[in-house]
mmCIF file of C-alpha atoms in Angstrom:
data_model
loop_
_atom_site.group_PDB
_atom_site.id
_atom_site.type_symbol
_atom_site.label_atom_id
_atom_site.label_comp_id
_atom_site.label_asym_id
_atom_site.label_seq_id
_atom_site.Cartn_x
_atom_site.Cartn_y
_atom_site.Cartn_z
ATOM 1 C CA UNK A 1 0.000 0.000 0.000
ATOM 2 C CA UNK A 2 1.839 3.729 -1.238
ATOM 3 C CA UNK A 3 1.776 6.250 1.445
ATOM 4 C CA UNK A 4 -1.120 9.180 1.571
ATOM 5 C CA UNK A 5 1.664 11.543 0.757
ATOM 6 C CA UNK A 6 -1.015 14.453 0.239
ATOM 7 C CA UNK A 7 -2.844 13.418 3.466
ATOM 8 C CA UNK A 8 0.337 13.400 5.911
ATOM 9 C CA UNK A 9 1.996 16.608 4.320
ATOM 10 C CA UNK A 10 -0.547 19.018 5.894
ATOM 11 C CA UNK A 11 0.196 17.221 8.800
ATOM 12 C CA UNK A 12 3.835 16.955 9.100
ATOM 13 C CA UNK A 13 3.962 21.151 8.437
ATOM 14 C CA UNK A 14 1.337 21.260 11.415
ATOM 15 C CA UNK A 15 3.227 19.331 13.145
ATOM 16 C CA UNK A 16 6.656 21.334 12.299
ATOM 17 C CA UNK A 17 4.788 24.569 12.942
ATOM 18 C CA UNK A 18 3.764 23.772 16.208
ATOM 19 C CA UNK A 19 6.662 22.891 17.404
ATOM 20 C CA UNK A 20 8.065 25.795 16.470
ATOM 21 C CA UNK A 21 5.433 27.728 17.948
ATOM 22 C CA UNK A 22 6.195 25.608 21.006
ATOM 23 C CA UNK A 23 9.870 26.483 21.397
ATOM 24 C CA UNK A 24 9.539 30.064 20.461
ATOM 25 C CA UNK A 25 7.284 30.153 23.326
ATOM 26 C CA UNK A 26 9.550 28.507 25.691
ATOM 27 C CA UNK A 27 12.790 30.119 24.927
ATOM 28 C CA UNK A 28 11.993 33.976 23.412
ATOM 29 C CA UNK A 29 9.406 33.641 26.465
ATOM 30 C CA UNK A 30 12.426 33.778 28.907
ATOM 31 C CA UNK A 31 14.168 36.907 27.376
ATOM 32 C CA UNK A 32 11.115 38.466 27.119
ATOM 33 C CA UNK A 33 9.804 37.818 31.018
ATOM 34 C CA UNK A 34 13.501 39.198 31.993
ATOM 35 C CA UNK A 35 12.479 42.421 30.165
ATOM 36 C CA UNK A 36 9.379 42.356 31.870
ATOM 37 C CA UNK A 37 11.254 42.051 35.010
ATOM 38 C CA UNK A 38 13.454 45.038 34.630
ATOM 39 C CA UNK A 39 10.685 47.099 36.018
ATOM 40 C CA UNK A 40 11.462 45.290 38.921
ATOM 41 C CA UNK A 41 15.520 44.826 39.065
ATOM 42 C CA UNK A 42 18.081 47.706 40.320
ATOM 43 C CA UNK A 43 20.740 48.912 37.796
ATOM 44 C CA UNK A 44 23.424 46.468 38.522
ATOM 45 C CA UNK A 45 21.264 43.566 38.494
ATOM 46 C CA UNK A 46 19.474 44.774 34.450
ATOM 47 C CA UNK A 47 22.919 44.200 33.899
ATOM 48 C CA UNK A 48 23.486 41.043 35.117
ATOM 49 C CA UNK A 49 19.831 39.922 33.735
ATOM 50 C CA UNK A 50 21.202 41.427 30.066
ATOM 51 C CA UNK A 51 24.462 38.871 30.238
ATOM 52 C CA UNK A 52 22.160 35.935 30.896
ATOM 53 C CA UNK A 53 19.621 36.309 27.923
ATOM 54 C CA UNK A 54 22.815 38.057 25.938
ATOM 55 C CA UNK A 55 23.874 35.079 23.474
ATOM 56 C CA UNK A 56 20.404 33.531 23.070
ATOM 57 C CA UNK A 57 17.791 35.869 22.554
ATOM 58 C CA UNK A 58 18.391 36.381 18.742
ATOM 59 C CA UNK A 59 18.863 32.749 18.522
ATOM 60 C CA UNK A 60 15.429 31.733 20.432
ATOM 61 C CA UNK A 61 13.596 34.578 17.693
ATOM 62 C CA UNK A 62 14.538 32.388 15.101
ATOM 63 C CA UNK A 63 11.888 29.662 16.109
ATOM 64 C CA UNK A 64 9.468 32.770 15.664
ATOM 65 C CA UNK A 65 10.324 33.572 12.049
ATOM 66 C CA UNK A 66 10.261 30.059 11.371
ATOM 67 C CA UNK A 67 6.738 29.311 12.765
ATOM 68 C CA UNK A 68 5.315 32.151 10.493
ATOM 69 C CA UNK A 69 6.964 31.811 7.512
ATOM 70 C CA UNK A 70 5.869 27.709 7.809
ATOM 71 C CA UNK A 71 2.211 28.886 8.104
ATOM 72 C CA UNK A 72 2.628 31.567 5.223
ATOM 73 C CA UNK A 73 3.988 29.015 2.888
ATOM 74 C CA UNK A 74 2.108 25.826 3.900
ATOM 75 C CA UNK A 75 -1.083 26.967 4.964
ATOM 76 C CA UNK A 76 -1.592 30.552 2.801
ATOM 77 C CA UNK A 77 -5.447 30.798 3.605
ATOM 78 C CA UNK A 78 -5.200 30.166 6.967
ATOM 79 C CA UNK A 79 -2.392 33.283 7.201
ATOM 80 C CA UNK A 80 -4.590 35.522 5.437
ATOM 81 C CA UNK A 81 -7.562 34.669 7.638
ATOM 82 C CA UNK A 82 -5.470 34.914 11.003
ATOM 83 C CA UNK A 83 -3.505 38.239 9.855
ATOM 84 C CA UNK A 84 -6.577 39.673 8.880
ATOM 85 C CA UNK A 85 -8.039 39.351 12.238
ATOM 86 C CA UNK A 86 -5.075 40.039 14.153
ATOM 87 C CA UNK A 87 -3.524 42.734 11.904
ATOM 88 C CA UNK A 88 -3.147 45.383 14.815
ATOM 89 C CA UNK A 89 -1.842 43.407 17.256
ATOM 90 C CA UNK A 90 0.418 41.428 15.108
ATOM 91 C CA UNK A 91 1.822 45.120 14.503
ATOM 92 C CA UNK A 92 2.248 45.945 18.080
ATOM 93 C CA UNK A 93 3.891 43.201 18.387
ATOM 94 C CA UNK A 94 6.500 44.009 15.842
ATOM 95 C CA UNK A 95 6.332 47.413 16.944
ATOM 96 C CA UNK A 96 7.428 46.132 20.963
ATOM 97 C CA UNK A 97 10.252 43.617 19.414
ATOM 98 C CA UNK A 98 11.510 46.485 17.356
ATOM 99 C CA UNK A 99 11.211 48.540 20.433
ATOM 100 C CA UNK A 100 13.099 45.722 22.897
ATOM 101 C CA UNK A 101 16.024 45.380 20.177
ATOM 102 C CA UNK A 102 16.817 48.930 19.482
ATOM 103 C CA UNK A 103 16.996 49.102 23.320
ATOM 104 C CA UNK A 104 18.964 46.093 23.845
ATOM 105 C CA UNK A 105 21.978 47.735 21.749
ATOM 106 C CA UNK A 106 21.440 51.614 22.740
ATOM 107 C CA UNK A 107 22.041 51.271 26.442
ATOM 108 C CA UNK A 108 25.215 49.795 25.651
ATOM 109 C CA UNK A 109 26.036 52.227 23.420
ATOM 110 C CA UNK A 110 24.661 55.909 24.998
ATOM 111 C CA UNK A 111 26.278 57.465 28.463
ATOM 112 C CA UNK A 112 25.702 56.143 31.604
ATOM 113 C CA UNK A 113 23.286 59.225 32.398
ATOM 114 C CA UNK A 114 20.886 58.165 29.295
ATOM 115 C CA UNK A 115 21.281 54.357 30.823
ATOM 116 C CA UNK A 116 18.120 54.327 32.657
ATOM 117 C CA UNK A 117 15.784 55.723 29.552
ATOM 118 C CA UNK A 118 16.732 52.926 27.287
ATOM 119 C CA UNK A 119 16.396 50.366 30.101
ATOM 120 C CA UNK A 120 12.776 51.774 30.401
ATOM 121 C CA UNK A 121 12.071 51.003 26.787
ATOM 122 C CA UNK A 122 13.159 47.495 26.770
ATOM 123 C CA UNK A 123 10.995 46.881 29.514
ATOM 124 C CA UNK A 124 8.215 48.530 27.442
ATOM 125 C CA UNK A 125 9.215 46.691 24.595
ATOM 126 C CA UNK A 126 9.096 42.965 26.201
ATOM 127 C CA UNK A 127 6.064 44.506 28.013
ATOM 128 C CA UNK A 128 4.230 45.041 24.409
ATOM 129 C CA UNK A 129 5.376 41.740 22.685
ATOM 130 C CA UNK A 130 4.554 39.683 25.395
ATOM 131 C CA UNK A 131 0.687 41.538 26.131
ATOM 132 C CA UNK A 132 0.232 41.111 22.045
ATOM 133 C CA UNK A 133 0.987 37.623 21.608
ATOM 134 C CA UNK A 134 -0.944 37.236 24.676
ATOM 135 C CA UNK A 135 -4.120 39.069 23.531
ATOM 136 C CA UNK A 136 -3.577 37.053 19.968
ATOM 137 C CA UNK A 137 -3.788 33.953 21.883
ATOM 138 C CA UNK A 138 -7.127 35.052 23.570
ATOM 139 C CA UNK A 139 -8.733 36.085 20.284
ATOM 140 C CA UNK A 140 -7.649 32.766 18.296
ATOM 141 C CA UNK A 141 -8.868 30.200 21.516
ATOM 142 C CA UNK A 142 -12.473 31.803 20.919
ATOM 143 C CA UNK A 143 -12.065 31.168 17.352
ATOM 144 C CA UNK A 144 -10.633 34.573 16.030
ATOM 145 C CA UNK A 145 -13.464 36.241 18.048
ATOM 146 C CA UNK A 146 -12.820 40.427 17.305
ATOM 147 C CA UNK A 147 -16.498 41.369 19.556
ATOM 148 C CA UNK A 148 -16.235 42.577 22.990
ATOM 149 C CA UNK A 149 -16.293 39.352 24.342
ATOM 150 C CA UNK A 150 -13.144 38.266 22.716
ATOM 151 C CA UNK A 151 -11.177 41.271 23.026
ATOM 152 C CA UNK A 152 -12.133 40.839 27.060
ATOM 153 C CA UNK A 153 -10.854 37.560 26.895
ATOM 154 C CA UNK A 154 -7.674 38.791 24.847
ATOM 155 C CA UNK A 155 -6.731 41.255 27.729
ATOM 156 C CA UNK A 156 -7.154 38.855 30.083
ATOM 157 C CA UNK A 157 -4.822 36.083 28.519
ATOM 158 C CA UNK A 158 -2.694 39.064 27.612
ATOM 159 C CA UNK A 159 -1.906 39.947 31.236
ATOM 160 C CA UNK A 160 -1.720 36.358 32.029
ATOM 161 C CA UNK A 161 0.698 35.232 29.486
ATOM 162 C CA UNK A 162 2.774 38.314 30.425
ATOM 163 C CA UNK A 163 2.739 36.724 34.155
ATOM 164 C CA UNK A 164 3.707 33.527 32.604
ATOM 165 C CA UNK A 165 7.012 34.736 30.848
ATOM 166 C CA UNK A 166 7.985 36.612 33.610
ATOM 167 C CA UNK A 167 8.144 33.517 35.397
ATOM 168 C CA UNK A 168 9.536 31.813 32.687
ATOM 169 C CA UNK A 169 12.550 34.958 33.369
ATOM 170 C CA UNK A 170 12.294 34.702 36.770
ATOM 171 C CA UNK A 171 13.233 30.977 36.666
ATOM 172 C CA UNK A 172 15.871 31.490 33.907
ATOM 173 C CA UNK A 173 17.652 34.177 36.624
ATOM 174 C CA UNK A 174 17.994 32.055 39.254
ATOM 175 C CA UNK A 175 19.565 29.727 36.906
ATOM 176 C CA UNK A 176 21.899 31.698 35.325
ATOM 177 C CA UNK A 177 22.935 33.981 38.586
ATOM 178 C CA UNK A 178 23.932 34.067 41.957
ATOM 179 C CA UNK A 179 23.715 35.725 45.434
ATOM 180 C CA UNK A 180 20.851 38.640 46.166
ATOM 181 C CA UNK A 181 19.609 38.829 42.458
ATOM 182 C CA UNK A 182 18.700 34.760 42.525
ATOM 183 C CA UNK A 183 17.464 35.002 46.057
ATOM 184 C CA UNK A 184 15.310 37.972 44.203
ATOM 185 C CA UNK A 185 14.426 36.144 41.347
ATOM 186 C CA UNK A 186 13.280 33.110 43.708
ATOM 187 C CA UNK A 187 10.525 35.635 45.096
ATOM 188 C CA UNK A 188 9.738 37.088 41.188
ATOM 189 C CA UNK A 189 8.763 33.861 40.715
ATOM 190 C CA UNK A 190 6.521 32.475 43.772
ATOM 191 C CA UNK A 191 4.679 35.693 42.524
ATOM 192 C CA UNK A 192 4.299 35.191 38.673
ATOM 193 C CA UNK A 193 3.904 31.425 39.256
ATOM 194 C CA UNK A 194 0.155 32.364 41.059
ATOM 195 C CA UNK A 195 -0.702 34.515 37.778
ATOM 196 C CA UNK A 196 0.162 31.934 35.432
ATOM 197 C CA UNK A 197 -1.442 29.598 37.066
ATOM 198 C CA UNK A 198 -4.837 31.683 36.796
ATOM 199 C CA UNK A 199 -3.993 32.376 33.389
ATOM 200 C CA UNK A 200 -3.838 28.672 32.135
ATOM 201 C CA UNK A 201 -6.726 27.525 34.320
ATOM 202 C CA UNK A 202 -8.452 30.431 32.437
ATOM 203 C CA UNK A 203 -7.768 29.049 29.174
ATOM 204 C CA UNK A 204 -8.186 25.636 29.573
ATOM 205 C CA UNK A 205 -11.901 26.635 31.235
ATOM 206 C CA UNK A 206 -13.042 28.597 27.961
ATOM 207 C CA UNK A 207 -11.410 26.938 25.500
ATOM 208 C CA UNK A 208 -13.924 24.091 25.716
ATOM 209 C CA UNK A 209 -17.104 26.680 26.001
ATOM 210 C CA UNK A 210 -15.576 28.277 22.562
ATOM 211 C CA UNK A 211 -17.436 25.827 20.134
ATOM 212 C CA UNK A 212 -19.673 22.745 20.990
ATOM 213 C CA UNK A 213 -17.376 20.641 18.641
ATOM 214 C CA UNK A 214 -14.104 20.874 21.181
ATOM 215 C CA UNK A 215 -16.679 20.814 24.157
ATOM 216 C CA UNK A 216 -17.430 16.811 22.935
ATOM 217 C CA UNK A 217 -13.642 16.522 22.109
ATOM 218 C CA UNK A 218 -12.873 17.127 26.427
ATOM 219 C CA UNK A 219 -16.168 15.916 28.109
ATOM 220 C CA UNK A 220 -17.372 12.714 26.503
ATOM 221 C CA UNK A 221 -16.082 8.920 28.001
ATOM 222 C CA UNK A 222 -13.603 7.480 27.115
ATOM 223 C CA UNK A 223 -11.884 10.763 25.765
ATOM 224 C CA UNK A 224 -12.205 12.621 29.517
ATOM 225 C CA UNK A 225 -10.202 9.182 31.166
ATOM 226 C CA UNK A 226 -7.339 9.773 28.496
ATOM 227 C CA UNK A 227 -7.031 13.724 28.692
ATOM 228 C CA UNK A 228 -7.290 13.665 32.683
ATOM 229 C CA UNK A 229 -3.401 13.992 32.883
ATOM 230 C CA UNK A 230 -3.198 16.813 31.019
ATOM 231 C CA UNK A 231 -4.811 18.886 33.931
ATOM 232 C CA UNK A 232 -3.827 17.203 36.822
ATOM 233 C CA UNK A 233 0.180 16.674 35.780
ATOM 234 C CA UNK A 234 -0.027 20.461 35.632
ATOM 235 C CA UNK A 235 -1.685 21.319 38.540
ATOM 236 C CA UNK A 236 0.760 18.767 40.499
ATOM 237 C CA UNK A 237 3.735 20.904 38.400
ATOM 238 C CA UNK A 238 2.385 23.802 39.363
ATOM 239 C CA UNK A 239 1.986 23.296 43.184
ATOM 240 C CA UNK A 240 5.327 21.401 43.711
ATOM 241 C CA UNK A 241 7.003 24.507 41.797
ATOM 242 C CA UNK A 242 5.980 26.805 43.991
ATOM 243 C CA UNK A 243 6.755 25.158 46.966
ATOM 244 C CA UNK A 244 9.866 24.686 45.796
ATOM 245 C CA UNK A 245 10.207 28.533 45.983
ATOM 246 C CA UNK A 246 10.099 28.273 49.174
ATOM 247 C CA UNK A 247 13.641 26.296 49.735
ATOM 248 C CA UNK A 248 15.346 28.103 46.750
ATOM 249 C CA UNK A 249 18.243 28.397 45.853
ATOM 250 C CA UNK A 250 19.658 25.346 47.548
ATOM 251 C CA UNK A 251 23.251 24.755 48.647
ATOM 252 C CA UNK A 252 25.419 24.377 45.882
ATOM 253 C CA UNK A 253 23.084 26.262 43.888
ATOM 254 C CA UNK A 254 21.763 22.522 42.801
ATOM 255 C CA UNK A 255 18.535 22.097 41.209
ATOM 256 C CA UNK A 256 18.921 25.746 39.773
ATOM 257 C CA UNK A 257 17.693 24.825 36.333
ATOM 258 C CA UNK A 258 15.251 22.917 37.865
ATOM 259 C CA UNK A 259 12.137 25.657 37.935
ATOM 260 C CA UNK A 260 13.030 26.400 34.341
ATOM 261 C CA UNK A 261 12.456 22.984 32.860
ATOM 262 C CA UNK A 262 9.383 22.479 34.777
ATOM 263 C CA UNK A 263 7.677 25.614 33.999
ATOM 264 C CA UNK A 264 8.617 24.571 30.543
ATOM 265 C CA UNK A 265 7.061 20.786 30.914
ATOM 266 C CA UNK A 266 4.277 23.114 32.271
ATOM 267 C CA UNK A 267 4.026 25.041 28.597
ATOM 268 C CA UNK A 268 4.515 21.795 26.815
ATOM 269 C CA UNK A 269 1.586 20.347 28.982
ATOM 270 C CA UNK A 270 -0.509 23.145 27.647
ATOM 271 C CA UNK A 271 -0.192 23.609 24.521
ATOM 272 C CA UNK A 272 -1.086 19.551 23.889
ATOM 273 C CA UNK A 273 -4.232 20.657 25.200
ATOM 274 C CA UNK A 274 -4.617 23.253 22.665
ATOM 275 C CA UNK A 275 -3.189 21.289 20.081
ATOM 276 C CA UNK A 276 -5.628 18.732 20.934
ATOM 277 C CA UNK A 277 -8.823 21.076 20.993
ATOM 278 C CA UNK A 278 -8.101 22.627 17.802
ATOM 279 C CA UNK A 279 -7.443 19.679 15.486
ATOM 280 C CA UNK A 280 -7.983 18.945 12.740
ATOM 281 C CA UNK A 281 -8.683 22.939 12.647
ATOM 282 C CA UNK A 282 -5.498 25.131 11.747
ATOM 283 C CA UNK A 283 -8.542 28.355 11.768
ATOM 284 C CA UNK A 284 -11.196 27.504 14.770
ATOM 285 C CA UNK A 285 -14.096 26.084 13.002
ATOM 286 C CA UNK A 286 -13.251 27.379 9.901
ATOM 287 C CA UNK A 287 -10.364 25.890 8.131
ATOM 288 C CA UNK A 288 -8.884 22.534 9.054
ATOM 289 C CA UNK A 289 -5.371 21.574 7.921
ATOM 290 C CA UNK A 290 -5.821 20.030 4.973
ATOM 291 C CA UNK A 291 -8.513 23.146 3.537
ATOM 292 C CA UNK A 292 -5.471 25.668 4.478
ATOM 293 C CA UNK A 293 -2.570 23.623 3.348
ATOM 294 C CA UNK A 294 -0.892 24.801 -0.462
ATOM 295 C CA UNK A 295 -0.573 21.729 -3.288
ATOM 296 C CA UNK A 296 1.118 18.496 -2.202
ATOM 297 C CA UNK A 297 3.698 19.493 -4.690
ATOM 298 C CA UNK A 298 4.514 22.908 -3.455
ATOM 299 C CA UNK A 299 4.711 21.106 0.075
ATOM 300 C CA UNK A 300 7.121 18.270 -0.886
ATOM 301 C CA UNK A 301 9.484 21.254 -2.527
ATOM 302 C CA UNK A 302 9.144 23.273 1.016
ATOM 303 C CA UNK A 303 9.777 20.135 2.983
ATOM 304 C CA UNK A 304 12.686 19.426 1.098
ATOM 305 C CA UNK A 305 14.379 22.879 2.419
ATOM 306 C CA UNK A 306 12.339 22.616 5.857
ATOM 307 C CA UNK A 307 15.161 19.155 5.901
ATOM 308 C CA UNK A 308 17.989 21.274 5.588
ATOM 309 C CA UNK A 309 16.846 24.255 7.564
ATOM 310 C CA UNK A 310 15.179 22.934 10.704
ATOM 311 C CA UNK A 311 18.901 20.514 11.920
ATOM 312 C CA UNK A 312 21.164 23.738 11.444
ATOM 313 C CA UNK A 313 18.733 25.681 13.528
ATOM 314 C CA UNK A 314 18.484 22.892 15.721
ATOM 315 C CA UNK A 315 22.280 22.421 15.670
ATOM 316 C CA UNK A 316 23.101 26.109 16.550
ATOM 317 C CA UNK A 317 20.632 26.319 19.562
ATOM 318 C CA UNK A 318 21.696 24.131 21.067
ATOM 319 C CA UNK A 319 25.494 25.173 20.438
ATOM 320 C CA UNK A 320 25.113 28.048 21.525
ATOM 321 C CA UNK A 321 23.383 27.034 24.755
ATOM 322 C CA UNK A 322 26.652 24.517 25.748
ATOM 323 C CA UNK A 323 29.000 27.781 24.560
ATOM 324 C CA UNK A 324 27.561 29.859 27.000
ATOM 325 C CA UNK A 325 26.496 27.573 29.963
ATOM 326 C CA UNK A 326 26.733 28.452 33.717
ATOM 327 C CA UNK A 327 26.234 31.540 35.224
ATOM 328 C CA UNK A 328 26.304 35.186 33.886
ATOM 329 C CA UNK A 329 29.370 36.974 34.697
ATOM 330 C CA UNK A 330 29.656 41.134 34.718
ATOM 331 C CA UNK A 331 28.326 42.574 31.633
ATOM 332 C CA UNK A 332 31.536 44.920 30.102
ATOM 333 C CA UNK A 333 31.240 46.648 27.057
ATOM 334 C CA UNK A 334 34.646 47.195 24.904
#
């Protein structure tokens, strides 16, 4: 029997774009809850928070770029649709990343008495990017809803996933420093750990109520038994993490990474249960994968570069991750 290949291609670029989506999330989400955090953080320790996301952050946008382009050149209806719908916050969400990298280079560059302005604007920045991605999750979970309801729901997932990558920061911190700024970032995170937590149990609650069809796909037997671990392995994640908090950092400063990888087994936990709600729709309700997806033939020719692409991306990630392990020393400028 020949394989489907114009069945599975739809669903090997849905499965390449989520994962994309997935680390983006995880990794530009760590960067951009430090920047968040700044509003918090004296001027010594912004410059200890800059040397920890320092080598990665361009890196970890990467996953970003690749997620979209995947869904512009694999699934071109389903762009249009989204972009249409999101349009202004997609752009103030270009506008805060342009915003956090112009300041990530300027207040190395101006005097020390200009310092604090440009530190203001890449917490604005990381601020922006991470309340528009947020709000653009809210809107797309209620099935690109633009009415009042849905842009109520976007703020609200806005602020949460905002919370949520400040943790992610907050955890990232106490991994990469040491002394009063991890003891610091211990207590960031207890705090952003309670809003995330609201935030998730937020969207897991209406994401069911957002169409009948992925009500049936979460609360009908057998499918409930099967999904239960999806809620309770976070839950248990969640409460163990922050009472962990409570006896960090530990002598030795072992177990440092540990709050990072479980906030990200947290994420991962998640955004199955998306995954799973939205299938086999790449547009809520509207467009499922195989409606969105371009010609099997363009597909096979953008697979055949996705090959090559996706291991050197892979490759240098994680390279530059082992480069620049351990903790963050003083930030100089020559």
């Amino acid at each position: 029997m020949s394989f489907d290949w114009p069945t599975a291609l739809p669903l090997i670029f849905a499965g390449l774009m989520g994962l994309a989506i997935l680390i983006y999330v995880i990794l530009d989400g760590f960067d951009l809850g430090i920047g968040i955090l700044f509003a918090a953080a004296e001027d010594a320790e912004q410059d200890t928070m800059i040397a920890a996301i320092g080598p990665f952050w361009d890196a970890n946008e990467t996953w970003l770029v690749l997620a979209v382009g995947l869904l512009l050149v694999a699934f071109p209806l389903a762009h249009g649709v989204i972009l249409t719908a999101l349009y202004i916050p997609v752009f103030v969400l270009l506008l805060g990343l342009i915003l956090r990298g112009v300041a990530f280079d300027f207040r190395a560059k101006v005097p020390a008495g200009r310092k604090h302005r440009w530190n203001r604007i890449f917490f604005l920045g990381s601020l922006i990017a991470s309340l528009a991605q947020g709000y653009m999750l809210g809107v797309y979970v209620l099935g690109l809803d633009v009415g009042l309801g849905g842009m109520a729901f976007g703020v609200l997932v806005a602020f949460c996933l905002a919370a949520a990558y400040a943790a992610m920061g907050a955890a990232w911190v106490i991994y990469k420093t040491e002394g009063e700024l991890q003891k610091k970032a211990v207590r960031w995170l207890r705090t952003t750990l309670v809003l995330t937590a609201l935030g998730m149990a937020a969207v897991s609650l209406a994401t069911p109520f957002a169409s009948p069809r992925i009500f049936d796909k979460w609360f009908v037997w057998p499918e409930m038994l099967y999904l239960s671990p999806l809620p309770i392995l976070s839950a248990l994640l969640f409460l163990w993490l922050w009472r962990q908090t409570f006896h960090l950092p530990k002598p030795d400063d072992r177990h440092s990474l540990t709050p990072f990888l479980t906030l990200a087994a947290i994420f991962a936990l998640g955004f199955a249960g998306l995954a799973w709600s939205f299938y086999p729709f790449v547009v809520p309700d509207r467009l499922t994968i195989w409606q969105a997806a371009s010609a099997p033939e363009s597909l096979a020719i953008i697979l055949a570069g996705t090959v090559v692409v996706l291991p050197i991306i892979i490759f240098y990630s994680f390279y530059a991750y082992r480069v620049f392990g351990g903790k963050a020393t003083d930030l100089t400028y020559d």
